[in-house]
PDB file of C-alpha atoms and ligand atoms in Angstrom:
ATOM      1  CA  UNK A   1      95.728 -49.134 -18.998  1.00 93.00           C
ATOM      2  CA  UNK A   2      97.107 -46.770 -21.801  1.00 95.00           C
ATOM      3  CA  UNK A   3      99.598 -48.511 -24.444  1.00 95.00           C
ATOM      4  CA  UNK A   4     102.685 -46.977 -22.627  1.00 97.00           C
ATOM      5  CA  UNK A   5     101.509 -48.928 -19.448  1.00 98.00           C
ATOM      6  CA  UNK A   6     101.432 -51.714 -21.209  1.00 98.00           C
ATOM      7  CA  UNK A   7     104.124 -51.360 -23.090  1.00 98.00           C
ATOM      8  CA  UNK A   8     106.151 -50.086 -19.998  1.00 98.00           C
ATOM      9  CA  UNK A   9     105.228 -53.292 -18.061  1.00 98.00           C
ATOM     10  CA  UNK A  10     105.814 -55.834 -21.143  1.00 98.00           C
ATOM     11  CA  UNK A  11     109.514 -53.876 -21.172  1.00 98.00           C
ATOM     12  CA  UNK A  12     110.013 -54.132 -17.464  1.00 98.00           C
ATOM     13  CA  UNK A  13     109.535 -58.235 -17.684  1.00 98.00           C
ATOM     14  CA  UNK A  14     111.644 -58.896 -20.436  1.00 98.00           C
ATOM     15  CA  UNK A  15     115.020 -58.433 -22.583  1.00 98.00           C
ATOM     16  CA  UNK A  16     115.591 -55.560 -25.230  1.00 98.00           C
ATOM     17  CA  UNK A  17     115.465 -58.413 -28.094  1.00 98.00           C
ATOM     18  CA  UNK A  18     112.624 -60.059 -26.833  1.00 98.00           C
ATOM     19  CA  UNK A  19     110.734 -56.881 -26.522  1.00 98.00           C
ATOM     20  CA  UNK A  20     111.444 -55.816 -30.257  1.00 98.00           C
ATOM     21  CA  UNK A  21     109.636 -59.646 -31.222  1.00 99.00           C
ATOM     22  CA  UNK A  22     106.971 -58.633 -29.301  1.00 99.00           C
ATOM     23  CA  UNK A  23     106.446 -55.431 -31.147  1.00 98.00           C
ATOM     24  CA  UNK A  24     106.726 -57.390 -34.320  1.00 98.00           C
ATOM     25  CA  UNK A  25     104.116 -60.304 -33.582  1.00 99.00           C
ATOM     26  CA  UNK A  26     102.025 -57.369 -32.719  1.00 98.00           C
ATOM     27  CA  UNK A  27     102.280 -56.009 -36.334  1.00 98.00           C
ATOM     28  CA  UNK A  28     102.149 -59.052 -37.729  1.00 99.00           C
ATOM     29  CA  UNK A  29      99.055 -60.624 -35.777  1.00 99.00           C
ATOM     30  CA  UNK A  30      97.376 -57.304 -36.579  1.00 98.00           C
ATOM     31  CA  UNK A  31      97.645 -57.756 -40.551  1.00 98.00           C
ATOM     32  CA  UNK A  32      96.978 -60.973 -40.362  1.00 98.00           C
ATOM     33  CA  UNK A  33      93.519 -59.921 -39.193  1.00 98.00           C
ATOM     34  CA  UNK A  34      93.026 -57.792 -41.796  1.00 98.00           C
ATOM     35  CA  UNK A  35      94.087 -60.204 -44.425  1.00 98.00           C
ATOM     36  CA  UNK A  36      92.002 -62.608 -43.156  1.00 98.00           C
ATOM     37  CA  UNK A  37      88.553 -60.851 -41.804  1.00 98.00           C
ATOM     38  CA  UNK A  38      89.225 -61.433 -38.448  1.00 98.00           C
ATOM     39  CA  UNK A  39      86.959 -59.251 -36.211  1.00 98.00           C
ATOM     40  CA  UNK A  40      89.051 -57.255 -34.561  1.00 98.00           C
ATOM     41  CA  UNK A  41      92.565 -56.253 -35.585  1.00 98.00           C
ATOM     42  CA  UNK A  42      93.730 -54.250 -32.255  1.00 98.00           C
ATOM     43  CA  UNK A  43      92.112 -57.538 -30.155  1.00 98.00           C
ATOM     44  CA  UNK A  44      94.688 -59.441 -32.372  1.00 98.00           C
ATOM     45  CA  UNK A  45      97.861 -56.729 -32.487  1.00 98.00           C
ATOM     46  CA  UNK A  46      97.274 -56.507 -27.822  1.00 98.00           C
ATOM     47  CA  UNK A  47      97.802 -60.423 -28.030  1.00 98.00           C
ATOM     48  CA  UNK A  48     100.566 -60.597 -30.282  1.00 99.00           C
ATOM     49  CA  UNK A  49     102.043 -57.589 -28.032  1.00 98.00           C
ATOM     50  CA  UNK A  50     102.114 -59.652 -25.357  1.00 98.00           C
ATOM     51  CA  UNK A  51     101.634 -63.165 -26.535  1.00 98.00           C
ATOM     52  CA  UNK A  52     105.814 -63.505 -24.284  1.00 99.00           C
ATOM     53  CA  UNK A  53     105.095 -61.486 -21.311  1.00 98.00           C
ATOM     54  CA  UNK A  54     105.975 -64.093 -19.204  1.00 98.00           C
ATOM     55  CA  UNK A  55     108.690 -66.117 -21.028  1.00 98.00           C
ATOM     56  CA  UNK A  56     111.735 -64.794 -19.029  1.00 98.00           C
ATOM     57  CA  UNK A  57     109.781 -65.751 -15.458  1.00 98.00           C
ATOM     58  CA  UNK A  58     111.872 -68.560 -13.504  1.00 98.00           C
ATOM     59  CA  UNK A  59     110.974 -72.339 -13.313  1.00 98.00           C
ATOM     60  CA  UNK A  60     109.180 -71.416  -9.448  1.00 98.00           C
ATOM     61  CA  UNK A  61     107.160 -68.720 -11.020  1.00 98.00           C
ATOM     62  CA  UNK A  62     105.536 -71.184 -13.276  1.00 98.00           C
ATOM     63  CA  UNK A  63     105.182 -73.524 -10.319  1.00 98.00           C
ATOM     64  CA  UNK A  64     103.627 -71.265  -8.341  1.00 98.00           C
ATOM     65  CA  UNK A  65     100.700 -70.640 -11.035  1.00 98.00           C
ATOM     66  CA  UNK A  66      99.828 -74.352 -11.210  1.00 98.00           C
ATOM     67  CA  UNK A  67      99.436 -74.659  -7.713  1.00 98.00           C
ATOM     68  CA  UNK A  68      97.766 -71.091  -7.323  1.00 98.00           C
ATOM     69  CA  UNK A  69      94.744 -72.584 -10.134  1.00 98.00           C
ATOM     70  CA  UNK A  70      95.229 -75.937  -9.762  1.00 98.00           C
ATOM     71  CA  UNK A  71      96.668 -76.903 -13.046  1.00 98.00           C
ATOM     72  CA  UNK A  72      97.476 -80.218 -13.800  1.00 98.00           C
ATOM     73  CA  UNK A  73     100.895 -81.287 -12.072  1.00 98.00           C
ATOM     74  CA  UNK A  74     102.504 -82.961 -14.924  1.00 98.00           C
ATOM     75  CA  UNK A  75     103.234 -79.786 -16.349  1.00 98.00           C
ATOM     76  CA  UNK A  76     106.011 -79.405 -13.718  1.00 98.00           C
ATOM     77  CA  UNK A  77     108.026 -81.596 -15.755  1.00 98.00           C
ATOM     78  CA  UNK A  78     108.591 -79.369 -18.844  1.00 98.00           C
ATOM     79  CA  UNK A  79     110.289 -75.945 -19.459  1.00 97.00           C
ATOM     80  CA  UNK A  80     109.728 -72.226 -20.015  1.00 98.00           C
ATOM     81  CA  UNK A  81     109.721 -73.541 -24.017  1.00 98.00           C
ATOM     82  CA  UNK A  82     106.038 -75.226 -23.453  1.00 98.00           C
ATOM     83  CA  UNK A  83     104.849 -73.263 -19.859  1.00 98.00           C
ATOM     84  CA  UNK A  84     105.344 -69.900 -21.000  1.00 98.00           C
ATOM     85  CA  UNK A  85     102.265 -70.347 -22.690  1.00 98.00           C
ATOM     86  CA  UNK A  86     100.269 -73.197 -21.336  1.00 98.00           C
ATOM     87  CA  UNK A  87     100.733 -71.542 -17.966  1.00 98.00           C
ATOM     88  CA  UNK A  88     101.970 -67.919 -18.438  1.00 98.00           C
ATOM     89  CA  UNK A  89      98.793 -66.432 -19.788  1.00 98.00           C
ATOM     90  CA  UNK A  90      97.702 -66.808 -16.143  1.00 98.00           C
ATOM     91  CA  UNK A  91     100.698 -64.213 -15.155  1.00 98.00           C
ATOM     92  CA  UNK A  92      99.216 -62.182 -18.358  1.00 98.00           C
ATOM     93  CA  UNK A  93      95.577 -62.508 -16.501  1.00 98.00           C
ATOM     94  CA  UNK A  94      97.260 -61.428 -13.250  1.00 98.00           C
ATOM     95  CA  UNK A  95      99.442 -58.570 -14.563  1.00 98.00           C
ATOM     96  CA  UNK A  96      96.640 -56.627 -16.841  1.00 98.00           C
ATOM     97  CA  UNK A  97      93.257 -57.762 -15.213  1.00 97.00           C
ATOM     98  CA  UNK A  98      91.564 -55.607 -18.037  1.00 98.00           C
ATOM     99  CA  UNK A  99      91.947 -58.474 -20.497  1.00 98.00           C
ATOM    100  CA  UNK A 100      90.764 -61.178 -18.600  1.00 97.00           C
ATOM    101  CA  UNK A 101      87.171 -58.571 -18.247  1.00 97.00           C
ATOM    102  CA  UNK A 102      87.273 -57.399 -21.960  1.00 98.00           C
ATOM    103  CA  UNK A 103      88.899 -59.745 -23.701  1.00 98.00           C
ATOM    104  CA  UNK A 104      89.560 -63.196 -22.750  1.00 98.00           C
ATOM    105  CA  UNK A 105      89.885 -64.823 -26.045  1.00 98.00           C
ATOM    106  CA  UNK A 106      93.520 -62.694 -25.997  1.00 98.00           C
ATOM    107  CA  UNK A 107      94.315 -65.209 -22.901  1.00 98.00           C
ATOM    108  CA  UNK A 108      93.077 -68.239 -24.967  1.00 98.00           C
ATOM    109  CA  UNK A 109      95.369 -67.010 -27.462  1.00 98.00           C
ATOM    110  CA  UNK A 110      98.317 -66.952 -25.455  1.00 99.00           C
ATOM    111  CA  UNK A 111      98.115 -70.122 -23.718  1.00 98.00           C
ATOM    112  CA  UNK A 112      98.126 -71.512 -27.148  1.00 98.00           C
ATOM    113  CA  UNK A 113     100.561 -69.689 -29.329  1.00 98.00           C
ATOM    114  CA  UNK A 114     103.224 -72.466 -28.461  1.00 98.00           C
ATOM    115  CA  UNK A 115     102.105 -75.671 -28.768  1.00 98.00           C
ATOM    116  CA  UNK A 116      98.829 -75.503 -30.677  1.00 98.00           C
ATOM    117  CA  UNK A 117      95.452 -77.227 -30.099  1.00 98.00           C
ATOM    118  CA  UNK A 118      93.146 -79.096 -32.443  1.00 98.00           C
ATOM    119  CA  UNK A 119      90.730 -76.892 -32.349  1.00 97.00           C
ATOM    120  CA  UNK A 120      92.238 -73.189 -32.553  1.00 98.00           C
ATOM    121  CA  UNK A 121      90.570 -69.791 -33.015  1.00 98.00           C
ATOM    122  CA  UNK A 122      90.827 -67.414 -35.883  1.00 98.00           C
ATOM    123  CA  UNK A 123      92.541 -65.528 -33.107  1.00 99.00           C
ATOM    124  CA  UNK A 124      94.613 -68.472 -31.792  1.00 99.00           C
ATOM    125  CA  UNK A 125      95.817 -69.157 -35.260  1.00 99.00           C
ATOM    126  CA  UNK A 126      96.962 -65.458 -36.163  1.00 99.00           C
ATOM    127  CA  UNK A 127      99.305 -65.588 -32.844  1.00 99.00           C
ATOM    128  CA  UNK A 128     100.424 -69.015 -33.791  1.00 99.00           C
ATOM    129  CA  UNK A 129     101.191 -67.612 -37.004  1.00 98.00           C
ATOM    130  CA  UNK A 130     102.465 -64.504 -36.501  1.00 99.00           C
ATOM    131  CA  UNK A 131     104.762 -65.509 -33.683  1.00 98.00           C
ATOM    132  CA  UNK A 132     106.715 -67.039 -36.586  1.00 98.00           C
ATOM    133  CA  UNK A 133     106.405 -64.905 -39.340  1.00 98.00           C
ATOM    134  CA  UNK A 134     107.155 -61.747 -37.548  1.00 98.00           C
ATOM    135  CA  UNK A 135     109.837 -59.261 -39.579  1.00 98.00           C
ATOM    136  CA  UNK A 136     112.504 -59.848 -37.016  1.00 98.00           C
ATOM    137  CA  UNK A 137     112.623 -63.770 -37.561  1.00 98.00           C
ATOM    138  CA  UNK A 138     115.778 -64.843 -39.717  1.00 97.00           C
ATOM    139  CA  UNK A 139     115.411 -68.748 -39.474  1.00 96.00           C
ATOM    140  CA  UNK A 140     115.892 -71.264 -42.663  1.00 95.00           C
ATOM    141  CA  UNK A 141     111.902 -71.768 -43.928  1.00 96.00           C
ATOM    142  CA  UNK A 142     110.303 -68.326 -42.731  1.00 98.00           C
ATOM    143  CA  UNK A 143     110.326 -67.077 -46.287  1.00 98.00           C
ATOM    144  CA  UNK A 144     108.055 -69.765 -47.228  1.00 98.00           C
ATOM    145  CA  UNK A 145     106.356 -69.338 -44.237  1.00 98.00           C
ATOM    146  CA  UNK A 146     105.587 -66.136 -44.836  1.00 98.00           C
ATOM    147  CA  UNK A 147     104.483 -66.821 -48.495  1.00 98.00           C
ATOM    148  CA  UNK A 148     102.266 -69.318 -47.315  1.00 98.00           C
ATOM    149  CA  UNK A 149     100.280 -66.841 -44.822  1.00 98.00           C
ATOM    150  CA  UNK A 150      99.770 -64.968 -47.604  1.00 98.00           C
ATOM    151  CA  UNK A 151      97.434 -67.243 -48.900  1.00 97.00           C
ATOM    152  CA  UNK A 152      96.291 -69.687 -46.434  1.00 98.00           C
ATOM    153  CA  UNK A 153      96.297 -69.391 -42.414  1.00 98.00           C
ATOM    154  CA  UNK A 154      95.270 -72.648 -41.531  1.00 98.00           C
ATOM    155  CA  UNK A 155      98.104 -73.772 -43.995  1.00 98.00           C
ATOM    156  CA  UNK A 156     100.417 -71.669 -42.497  1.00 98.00           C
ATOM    157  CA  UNK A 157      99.700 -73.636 -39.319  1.00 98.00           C
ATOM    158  CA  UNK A 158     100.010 -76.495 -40.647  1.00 98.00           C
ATOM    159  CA  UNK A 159     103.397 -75.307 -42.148  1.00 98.00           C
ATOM    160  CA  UNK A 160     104.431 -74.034 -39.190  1.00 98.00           C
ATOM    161  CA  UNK A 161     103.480 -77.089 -37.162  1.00 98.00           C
ATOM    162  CA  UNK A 162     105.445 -79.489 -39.130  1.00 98.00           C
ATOM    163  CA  UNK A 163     108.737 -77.140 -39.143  1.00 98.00           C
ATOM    164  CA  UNK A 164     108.624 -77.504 -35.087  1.00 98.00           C
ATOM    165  CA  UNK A 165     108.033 -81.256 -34.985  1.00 98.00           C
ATOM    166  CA  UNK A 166     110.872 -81.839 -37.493  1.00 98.00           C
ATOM    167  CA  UNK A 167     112.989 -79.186 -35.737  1.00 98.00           C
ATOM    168  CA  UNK A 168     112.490 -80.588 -32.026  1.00 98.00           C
ATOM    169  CA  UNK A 169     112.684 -84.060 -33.453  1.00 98.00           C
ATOM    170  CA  UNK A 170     115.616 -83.404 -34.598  1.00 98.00           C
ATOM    171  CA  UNK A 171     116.912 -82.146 -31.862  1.00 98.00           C
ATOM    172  CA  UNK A 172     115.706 -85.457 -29.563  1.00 98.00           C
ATOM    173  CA  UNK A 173     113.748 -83.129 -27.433  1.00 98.00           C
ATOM    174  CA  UNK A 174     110.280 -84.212 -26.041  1.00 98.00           C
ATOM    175  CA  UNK A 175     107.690 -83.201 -27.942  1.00 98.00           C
ATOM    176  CA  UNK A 176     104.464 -81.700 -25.707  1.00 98.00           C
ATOM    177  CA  UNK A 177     101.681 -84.428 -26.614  1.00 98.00           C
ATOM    178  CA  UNK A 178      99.424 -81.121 -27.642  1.00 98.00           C
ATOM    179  CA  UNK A 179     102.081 -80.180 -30.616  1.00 98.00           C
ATOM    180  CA  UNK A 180     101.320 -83.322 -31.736  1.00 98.00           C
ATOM    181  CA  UNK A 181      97.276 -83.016 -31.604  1.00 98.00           C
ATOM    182  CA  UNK A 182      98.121 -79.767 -33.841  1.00 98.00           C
ATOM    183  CA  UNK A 183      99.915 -81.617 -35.990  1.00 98.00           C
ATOM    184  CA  UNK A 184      97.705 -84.382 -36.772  1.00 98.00           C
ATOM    185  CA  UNK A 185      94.817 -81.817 -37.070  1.00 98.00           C
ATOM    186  CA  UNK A 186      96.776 -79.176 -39.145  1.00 98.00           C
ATOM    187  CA  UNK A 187      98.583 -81.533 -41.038  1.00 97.00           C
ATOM    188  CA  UNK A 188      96.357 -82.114 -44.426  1.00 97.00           C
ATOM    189  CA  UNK A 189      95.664 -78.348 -44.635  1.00 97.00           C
ATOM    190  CA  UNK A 190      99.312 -78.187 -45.761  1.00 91.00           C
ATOM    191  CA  UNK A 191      98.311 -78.131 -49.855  1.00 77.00           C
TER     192      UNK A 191
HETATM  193  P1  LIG B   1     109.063 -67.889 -28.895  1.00 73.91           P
HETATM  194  O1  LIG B   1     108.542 -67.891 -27.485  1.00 73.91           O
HETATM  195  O2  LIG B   1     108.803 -66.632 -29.626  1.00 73.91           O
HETATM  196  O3  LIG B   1     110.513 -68.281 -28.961  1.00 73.91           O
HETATM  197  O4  LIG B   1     108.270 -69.036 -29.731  1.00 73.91           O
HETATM  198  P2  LIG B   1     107.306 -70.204 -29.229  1.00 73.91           P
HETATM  199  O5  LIG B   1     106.587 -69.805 -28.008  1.00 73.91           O
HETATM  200  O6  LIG B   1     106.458 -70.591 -30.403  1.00 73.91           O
HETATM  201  O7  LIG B   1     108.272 -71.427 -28.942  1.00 73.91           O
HETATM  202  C1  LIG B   1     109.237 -71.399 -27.922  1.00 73.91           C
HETATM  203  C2  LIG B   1     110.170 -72.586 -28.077  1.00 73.91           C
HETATM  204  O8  LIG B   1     109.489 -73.800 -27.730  1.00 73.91           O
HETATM  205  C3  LIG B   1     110.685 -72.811 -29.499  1.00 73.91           C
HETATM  206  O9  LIG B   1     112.076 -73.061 -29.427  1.00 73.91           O
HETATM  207  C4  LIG B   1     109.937 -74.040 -29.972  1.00 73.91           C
HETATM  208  O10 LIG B   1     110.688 -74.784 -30.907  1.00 73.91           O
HETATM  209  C5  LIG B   1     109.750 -74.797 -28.682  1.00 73.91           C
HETATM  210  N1  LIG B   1     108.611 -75.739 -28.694  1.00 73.91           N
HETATM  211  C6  LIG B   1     107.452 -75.651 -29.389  1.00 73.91           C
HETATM  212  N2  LIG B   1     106.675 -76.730 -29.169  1.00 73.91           N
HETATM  213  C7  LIG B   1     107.361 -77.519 -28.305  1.00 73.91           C
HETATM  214  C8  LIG B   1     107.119 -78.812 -27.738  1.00 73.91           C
HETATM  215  O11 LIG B   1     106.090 -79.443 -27.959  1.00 73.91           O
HETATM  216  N3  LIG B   1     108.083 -79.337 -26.926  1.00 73.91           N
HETATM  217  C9  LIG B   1     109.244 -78.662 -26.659  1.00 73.91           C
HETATM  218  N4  LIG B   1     110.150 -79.246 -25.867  1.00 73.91           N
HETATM  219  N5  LIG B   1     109.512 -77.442 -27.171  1.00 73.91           N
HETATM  220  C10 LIG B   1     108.593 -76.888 -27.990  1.00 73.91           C
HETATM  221 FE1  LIG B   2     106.447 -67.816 -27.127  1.00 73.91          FE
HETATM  222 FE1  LIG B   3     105.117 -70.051 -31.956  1.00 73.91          FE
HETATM  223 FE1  LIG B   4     107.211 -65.325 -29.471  1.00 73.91          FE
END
C-alpha cells in the first residue's frame, strides 16, 4: 500500500479531528525514535499514523472481533475508551494485512497504546507517549508532559500513567485492571 492508501483508508474510518491527531502521533512517535535510538523511525511514525484506526467502529464491531479470535469475553463489558486498542489492532491487522507480514510489533503497539502493560516495547512506549504529547493536545499537564519526554521515556510513561489514573479516578470511572499493572510498573521511573 502507498501512504495515500493508507492515509485514504485511515480518513475514510474516521472524523476530520481525529484524523489531524493521527497525523500528529505520527510526527511525534517518529521523533521520539530518533530522540531515543529506536530502530526504526518510519516503523514508529506508520503506528502512530494509525495507532486510532478503529476508534470510531460501533460497540458490535468490537464484539464481532472477540468472537472472530476468541478473545477473552470479559472484554464485552468495557467501551471503545479501552477496546479500541485491546481489540482494534485486530481491525488494523484485517484492514492493512501488510503490517501484520512486515511488521507486527506496529500491532503490539496498538493494542497497547491505551492502557499500558508492564512490560512495554521501546515501540509500545513511543505510541503510549506520543499519543499524548502530540502538537494538537491542549489538556492541563501536557506541557510537562512534553518536557518530561524530552528527557526520559519511561518517565514520561510513568507521567503519563499517573495523569490517567488520577483523571479516570476522578471521574469514578472503572479503571481497566492493565492501567493499573502500568502503573505499578511505571510508577518509580517518575524521578
Ligand atoms: P485517544 O484514543 O487518542 O483519545 O487516547 P487513548 O487511546 O490513550 O485513551 C482513550 C480514552 O480512554 C481516554 O479518555 C483515556 O482517559 C481513557 N482510558 C485510558 N485508560 C483507561 C482505563 O483503564 N479505563 C477507562 N475506563 N478508560 C481509560
Ligand atoms: Fe487511542
Ligand atoms: Fe494514550
Ligand atoms: Fe490517540
Amino acid at each position: 500500500m502507498t501512504r495515500e492508501e493508507i492515509l485514504q483508508q485511515l480518513r475514510s474510518q474516521v472524523k476530520a479531528s481525529r484524523y489531524k491527531h493521527c497525523l500528529g502521533v505520527e510526527k511525534a512517535a517518529r521523533e521520539l525514535a530518533v530522540r531515543f535510538g529506536y530502530e526504526n523511525p518510519e516503523v514508529a511514525a506508520l503506528a502512530g499514523l494509525l495507532h486510532d484506526y478503529a476508534k470510531e467502529q460501533p460497540q458490535a464491531e468490537y464484539l464481532r472481533l472477540i468472537d472472530m479470535y476468541g478473545l477473552d469475553e470479559a472484554l464485552k463489558d468495557w467501551g471503545n475508551n479501552v477496546l479500541h486498542g485491546l481489540v482494534g489492532w485486530l481491525k488494523i491487522k484485517e484492514d492493512f494485512p501488510f503490517i501484520a507480514q512486515e511488521h507486527p510489533e506496529i500491532l503490539q503497539a496498538i493494542k497497547t497504546h491505551t492502557v499500558g502493560s508492564s512490560t512495554m516495547s521501546m515501540l509500545d512506549k513511543i505510541v503510549y507517549v506520543a499519543d499524548y504529547i502530540e502538537e494538537n493536545r491542549t489538556f492541563e499537564g501536557v506541557d510537562e508532559a512534553r518536557k518530561i519526554a524530552q528527557r526520559s521515556l519511561d518517565a514520561a510513561v510513568a507521567f503519563e500513567t499517573v495523569r490517567t489514573v488520577e483523571f479516570l479516578a476522578k471521574k469514578r470511572v472503572p479503571i481497566y485492571p492493565q492501567t493499573i499493572e502500568t502503573y505499578n510498573a511505571y510508577v518509580n521511573a517518575l524521578t
